[in-house]
mmCIF file with all atom_site columns, C-alpha atoms in Angstrom:
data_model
loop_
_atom_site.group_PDB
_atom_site.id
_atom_site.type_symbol
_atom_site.label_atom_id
_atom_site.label_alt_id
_atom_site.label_comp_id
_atom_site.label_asym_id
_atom_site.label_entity_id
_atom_site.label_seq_id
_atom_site.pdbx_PDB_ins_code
_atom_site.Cartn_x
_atom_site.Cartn_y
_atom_site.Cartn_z
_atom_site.occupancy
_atom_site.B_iso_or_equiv
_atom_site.pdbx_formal_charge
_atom_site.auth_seq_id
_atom_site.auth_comp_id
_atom_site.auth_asym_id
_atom_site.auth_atom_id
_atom_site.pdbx_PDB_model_num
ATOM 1   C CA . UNK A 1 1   ? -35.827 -1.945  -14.805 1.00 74.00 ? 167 UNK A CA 1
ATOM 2   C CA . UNK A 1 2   ? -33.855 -0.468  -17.443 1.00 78.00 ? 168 UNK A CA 1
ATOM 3   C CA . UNK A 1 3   ? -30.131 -1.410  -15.645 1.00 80.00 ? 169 UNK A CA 1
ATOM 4   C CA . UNK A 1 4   ? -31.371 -4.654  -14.291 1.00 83.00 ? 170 UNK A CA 1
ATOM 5   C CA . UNK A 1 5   ? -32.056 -5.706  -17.992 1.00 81.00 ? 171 UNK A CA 1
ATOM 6   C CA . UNK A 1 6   ? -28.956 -3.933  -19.520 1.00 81.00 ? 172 UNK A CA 1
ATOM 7   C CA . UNK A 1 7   ? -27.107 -6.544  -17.322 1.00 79.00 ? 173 UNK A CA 1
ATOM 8   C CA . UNK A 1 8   ? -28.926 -8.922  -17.920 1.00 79.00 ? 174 UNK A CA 1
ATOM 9   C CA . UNK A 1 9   ? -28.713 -9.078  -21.784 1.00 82.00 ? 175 UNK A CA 1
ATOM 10  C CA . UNK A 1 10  ? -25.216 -7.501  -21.840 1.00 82.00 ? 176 UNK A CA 1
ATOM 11  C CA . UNK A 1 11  ? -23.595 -10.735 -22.859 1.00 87.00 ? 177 UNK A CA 1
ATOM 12  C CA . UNK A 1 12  ? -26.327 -11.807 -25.556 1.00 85.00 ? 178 UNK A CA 1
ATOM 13  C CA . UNK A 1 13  ? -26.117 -11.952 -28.925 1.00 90.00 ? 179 UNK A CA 1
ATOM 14  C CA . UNK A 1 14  ? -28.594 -9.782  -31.286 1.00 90.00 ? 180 UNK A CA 1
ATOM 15  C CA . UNK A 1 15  ? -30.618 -12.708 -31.583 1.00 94.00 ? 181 UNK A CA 1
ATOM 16  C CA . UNK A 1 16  ? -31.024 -13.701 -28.336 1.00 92.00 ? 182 UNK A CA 1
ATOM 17  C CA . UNK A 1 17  ? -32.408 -10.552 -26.935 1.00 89.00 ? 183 UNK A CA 1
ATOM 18  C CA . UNK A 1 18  ? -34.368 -10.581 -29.495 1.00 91.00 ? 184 UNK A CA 1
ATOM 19  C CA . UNK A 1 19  ? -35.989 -13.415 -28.330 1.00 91.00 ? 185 UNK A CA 1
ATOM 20  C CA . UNK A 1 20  ? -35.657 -12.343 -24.746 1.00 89.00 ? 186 UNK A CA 1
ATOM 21  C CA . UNK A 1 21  ? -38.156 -9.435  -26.311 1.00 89.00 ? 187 UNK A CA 1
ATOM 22  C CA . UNK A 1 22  ? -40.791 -11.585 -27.743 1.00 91.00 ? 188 UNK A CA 1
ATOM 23  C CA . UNK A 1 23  ? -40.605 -14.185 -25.147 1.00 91.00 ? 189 UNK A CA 1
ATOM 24  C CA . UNK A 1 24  ? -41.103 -11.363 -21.891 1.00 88.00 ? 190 UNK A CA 1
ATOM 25  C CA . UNK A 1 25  ? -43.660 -9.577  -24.380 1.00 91.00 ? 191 UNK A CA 1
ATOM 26  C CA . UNK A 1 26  ? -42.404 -6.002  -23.699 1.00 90.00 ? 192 UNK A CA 1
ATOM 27  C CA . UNK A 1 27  ? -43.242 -2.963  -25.116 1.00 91.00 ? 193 UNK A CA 1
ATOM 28  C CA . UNK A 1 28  ? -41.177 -0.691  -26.698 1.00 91.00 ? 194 UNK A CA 1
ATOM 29  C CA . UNK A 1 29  ? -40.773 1.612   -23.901 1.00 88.00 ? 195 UNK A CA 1
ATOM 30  C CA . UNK A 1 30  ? -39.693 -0.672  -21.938 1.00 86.00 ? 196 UNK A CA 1
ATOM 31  C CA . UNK A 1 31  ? -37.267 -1.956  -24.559 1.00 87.00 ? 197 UNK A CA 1
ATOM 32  C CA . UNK A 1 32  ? -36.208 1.597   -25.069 1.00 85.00 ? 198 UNK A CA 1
ATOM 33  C CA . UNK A 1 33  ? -35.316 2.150   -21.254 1.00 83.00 ? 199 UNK A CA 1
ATOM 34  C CA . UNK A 1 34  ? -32.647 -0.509  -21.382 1.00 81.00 ? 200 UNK A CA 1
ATOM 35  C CA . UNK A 1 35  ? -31.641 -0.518  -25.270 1.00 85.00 ? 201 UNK A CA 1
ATOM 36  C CA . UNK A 1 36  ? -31.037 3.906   -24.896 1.00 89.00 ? 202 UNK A CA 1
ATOM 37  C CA . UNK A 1 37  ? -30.015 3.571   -21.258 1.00 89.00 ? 203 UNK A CA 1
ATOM 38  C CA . UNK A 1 38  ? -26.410 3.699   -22.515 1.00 90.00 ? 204 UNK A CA 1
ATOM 39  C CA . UNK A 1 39  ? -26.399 6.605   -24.724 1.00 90.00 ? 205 UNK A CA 1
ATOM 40  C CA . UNK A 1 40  ? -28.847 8.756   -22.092 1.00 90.00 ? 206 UNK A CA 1
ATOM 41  C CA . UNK A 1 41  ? -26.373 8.076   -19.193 1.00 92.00 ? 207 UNK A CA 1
ATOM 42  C CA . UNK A 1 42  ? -23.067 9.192   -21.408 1.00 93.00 ? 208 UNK A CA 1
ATOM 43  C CA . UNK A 1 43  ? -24.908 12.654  -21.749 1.00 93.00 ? 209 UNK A CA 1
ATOM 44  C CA . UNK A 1 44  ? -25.476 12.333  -17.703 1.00 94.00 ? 210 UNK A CA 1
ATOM 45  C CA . UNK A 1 45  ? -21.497 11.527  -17.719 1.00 95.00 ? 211 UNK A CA 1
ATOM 46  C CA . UNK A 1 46  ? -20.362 14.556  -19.629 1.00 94.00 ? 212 UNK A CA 1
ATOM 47  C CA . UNK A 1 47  ? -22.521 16.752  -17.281 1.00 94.00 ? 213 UNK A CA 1
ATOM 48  C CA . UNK A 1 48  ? -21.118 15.339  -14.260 1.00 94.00 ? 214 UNK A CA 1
ATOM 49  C CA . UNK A 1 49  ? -17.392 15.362  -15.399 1.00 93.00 ? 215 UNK A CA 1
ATOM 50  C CA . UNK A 1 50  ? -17.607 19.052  -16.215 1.00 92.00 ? 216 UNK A CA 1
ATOM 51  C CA . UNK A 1 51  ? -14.949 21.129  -14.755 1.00 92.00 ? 217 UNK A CA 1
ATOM 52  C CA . UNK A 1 52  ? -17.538 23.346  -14.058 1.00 92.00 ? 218 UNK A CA 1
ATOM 53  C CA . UNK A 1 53  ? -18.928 21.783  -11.447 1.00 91.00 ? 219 UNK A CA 1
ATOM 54  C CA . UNK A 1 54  ? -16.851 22.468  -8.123  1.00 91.00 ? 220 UNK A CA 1
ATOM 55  C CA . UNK A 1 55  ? -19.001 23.253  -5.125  1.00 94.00 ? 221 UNK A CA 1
ATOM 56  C CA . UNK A 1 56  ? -21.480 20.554  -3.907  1.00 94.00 ? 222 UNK A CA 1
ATOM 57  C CA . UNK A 1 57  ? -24.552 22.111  -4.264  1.00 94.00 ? 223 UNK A CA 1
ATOM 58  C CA . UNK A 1 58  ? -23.331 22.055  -7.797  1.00 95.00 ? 224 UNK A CA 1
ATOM 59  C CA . UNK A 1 59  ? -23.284 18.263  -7.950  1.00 95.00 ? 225 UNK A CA 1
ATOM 60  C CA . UNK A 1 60  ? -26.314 18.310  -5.959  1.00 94.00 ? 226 UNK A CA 1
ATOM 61  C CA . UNK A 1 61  ? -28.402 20.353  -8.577  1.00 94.00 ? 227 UNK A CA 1
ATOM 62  C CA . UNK A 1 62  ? -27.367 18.485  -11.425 1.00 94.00 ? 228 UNK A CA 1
ATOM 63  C CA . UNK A 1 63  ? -28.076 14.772  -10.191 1.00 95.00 ? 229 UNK A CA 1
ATOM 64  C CA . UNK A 1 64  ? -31.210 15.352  -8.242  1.00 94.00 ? 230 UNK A CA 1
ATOM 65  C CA . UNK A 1 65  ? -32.713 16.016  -11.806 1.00 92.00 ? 231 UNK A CA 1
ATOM 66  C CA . UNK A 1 66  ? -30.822 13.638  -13.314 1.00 94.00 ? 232 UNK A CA 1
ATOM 67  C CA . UNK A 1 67  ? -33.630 9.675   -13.438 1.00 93.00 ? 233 UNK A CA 1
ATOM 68  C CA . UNK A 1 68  ? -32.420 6.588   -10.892 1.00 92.00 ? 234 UNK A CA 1
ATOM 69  C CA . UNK A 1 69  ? -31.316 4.095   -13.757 1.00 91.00 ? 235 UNK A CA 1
ATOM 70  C CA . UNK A 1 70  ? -29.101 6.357   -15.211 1.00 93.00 ? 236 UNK A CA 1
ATOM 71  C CA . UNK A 1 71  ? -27.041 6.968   -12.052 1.00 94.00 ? 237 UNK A CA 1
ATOM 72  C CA . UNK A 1 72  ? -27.096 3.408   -11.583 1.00 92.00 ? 238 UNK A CA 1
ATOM 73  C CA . UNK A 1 73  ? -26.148 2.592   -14.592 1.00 92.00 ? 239 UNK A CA 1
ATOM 74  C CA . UNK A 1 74  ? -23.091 5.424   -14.637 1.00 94.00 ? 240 UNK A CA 1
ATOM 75  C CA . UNK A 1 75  ? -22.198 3.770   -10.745 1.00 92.00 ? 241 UNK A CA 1
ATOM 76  C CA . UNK A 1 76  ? -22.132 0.114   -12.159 1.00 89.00 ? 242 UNK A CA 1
ATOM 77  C CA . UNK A 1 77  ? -20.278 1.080   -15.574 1.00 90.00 ? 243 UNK A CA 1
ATOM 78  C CA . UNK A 1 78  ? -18.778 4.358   -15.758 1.00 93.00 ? 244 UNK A CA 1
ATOM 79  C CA . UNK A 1 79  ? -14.367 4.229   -15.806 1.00 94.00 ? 245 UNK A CA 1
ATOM 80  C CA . UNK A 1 80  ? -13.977 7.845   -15.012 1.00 93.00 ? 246 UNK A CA 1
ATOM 81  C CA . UNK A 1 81  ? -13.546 8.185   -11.378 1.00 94.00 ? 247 UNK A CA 1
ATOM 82  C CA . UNK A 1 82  ? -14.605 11.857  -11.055 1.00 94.00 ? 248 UNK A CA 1
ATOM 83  C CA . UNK A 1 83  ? -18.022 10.188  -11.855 1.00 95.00 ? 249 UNK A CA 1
ATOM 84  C CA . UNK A 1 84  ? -17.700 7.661   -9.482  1.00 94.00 ? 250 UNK A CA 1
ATOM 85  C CA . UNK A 1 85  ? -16.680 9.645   -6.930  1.00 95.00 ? 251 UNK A CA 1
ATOM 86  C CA . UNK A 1 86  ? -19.385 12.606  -7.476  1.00 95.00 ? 252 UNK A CA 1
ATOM 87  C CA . UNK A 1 87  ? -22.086 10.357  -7.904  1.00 95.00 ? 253 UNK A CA 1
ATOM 88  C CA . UNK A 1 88  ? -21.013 8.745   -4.556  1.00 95.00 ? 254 UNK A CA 1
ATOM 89  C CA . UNK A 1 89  ? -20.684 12.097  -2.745  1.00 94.00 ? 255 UNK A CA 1
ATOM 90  C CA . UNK A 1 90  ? -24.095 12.857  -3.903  1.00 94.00 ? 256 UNK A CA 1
ATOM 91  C CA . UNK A 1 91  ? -25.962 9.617   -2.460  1.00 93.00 ? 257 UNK A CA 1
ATOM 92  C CA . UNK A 1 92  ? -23.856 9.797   0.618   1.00 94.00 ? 258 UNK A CA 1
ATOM 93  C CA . UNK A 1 93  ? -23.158 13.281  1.432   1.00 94.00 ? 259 UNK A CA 1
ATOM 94  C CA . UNK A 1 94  ? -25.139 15.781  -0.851  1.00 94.00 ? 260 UNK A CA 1
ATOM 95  C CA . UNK A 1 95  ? -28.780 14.312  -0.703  1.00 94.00 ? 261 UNK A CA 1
ATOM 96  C CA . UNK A 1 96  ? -28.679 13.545  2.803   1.00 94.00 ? 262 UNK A CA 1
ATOM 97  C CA . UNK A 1 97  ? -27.677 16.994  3.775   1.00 93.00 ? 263 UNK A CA 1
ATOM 98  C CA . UNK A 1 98  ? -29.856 18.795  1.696   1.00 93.00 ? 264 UNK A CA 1
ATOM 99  C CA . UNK A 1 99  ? -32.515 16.569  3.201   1.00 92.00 ? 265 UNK A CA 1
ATOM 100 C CA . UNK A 1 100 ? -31.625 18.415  6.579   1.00 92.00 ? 266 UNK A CA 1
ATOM 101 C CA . UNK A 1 101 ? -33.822 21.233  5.837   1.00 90.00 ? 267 UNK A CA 1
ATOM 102 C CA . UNK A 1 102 ? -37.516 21.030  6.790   1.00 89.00 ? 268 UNK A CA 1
ATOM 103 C CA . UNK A 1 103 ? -39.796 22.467  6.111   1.00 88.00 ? 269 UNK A CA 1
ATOM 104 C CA . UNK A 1 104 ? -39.800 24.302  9.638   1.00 88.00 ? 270 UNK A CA 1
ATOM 105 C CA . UNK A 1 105 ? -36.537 26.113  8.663   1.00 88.00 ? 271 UNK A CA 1
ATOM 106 C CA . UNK A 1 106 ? -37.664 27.548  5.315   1.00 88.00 ? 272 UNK A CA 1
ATOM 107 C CA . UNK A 1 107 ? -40.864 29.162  7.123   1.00 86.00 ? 273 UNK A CA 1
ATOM 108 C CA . UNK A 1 108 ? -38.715 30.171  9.849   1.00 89.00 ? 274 UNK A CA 1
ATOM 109 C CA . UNK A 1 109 ? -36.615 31.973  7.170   1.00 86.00 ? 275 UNK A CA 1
ATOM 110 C CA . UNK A 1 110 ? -40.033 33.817  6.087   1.00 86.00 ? 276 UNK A CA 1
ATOM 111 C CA . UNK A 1 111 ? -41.456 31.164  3.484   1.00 82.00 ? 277 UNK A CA 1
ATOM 112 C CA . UNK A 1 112 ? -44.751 30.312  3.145   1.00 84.00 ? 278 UNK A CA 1
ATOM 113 C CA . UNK A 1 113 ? -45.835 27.034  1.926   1.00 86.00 ? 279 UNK A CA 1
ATOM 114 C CA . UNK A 1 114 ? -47.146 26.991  -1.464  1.00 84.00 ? 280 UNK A CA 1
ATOM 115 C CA . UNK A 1 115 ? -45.793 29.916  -2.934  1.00 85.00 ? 281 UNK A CA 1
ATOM 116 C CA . UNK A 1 116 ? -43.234 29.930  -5.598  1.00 84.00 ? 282 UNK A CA 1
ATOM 117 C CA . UNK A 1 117 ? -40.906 32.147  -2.980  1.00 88.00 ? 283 UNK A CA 1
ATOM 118 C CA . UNK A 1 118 ? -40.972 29.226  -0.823  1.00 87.00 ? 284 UNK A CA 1
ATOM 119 C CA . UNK A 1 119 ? -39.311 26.756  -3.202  1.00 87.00 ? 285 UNK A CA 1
ATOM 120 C CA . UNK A 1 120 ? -36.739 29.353  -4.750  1.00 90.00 ? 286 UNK A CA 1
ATOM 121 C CA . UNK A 1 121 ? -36.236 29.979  -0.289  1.00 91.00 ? 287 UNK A CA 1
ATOM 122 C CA . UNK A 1 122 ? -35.799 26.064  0.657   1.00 90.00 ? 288 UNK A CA 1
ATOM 123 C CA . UNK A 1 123 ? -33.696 25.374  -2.560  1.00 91.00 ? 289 UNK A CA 1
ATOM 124 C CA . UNK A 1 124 ? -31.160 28.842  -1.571  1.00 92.00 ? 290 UNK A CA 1
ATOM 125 C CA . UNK A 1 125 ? -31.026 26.992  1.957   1.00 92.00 ? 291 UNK A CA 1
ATOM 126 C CA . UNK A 1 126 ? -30.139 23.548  0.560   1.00 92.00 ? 292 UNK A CA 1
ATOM 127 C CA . UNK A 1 127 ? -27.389 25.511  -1.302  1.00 93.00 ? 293 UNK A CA 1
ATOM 128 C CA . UNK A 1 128 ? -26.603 27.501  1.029   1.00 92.00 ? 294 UNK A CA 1
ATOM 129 C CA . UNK A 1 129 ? -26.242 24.525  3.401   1.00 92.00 ? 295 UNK A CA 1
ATOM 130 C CA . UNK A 1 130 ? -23.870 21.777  1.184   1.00 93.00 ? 296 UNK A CA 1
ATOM 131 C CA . UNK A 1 131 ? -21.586 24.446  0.149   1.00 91.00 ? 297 UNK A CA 1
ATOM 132 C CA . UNK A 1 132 ? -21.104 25.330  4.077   1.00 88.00 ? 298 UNK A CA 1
ATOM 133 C CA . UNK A 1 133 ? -21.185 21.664  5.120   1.00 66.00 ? 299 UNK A CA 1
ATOM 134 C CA . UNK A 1 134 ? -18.214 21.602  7.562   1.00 64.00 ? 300 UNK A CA 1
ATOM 135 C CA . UNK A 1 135 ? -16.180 18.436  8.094   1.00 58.00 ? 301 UNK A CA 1
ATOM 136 C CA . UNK A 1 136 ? -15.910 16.631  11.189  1.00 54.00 ? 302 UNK A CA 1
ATOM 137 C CA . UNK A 1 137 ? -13.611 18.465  13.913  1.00 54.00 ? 303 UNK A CA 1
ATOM 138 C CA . UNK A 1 138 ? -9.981  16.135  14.059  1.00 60.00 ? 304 UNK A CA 1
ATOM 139 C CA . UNK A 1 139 ? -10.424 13.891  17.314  1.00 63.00 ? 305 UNK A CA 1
ATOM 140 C CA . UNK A 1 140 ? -8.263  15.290  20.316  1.00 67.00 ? 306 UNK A CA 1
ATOM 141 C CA . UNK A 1 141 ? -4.493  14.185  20.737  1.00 70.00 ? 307 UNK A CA 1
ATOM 142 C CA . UNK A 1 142 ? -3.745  11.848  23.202  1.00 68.00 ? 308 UNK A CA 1
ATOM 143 C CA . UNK A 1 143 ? -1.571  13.108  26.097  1.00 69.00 ? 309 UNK A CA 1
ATOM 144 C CA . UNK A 1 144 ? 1.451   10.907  26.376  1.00 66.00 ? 310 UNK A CA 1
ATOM 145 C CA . UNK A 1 145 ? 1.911   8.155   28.549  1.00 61.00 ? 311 UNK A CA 1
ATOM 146 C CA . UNK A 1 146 ? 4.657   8.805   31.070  1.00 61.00 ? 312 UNK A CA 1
ATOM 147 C CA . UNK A 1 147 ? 8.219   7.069   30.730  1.00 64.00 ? 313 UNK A CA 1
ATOM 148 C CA . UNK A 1 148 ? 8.642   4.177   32.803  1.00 64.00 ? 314 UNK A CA 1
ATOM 149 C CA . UNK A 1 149 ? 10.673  5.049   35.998  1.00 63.00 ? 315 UNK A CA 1
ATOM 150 C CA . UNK A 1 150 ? 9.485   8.859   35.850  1.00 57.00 ? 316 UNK A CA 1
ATOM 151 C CA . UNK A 1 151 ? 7.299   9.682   39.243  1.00 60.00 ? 317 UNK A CA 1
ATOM 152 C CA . UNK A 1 152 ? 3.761   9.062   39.320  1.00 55.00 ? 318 UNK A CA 1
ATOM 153 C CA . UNK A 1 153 ? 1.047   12.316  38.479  1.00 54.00 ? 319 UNK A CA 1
ATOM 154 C CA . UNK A 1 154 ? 0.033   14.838  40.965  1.00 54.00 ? 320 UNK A CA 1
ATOM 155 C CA . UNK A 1 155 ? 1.262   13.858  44.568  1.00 52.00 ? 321 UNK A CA 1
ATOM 156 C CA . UNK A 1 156 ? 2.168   10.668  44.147  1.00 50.00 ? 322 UNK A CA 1
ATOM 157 C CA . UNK A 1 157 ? 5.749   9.729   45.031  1.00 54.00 ? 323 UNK A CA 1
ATOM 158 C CA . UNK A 1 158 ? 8.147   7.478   43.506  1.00 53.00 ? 324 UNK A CA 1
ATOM 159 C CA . UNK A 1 159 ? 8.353   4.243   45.591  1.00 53.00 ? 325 UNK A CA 1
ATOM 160 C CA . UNK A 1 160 ? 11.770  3.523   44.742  1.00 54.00 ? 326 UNK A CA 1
ATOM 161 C CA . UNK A 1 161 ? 12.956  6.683   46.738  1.00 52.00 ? 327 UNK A CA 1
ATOM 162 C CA . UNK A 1 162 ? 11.196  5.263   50.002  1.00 47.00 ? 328 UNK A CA 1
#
């Protein structure tokens, strides 16, 4: 909700969300999720722009923590493209993959549910995982096509010789 209403009242004057306010009867959380958005997310934006952060499960571990709105908010209005571009990485690449292990493949690895071994287990194979995440392999080159006027493949013979 926060976002949608920082949008919303981004082009009002003091006044008028103060009316907005009074008029929707909110509270003051929810006031303070869109008023504080702003400053919350910059301290999200100086944690993601760290030079720090270079592998993925890097990214990974510091947005999966980090609430909805403020990602949102850091997609919708953020200029520096290292945040644009991790933040993208992580909804389209990161969380997906680390989604890839099961549970299955942590017991298999000697977890068992329940036990604080078997989250420190599945979160070393979601690591262990994105920073091993290999890229696609490059498509095949094509063969190519004969000239024109050279004979036709494998036992076939050039008509014009005939």
């Amino acid at each position: 909700m926060g976002p949608f209403l920082y949008v919303l009242a981004e082009k009002l004057s003091a006044k008028e969300r103060v009316d907005l306010i009074h008029t929707l009867e909110m509270r003051k959380q929810e006031v303070d999720l869109w008023q504080k958005l702003e400053p919350r997310a910059k301290k999200l934006e100086h944690a993601i722009k760290s030079p720090r952060l270079r592998l993925p499960s890097q990214i990974y571990q510091t947005l999966i923590k980090a609430p909805g709105d403020e990602l949102l908010f850091l997609l919708y209005r953020s200029p520096q493209r290292t945040v644009q571009d991790r933040i993208r990485n992580y909804l389209q690449k990161y969380y997906p993959t680390a989604q890839e292990v099961t549970d299955a493949d942590v017991e298999k690895a000697g977890g068992k549910p329940g036990t604080p071994k078997y989250a420190k287990l599945k979160e070393e194979l979601i690591v262990t995982r994105l920073n091993t995440r290999k890229k696609p392999a490059p498509p095949p080159p094509l063969e190519p096509a004969a000239p024109m006027g050279a004979p036709a493949a494998a036992g076939g013979r050039d008509r014009r010789a005939s």
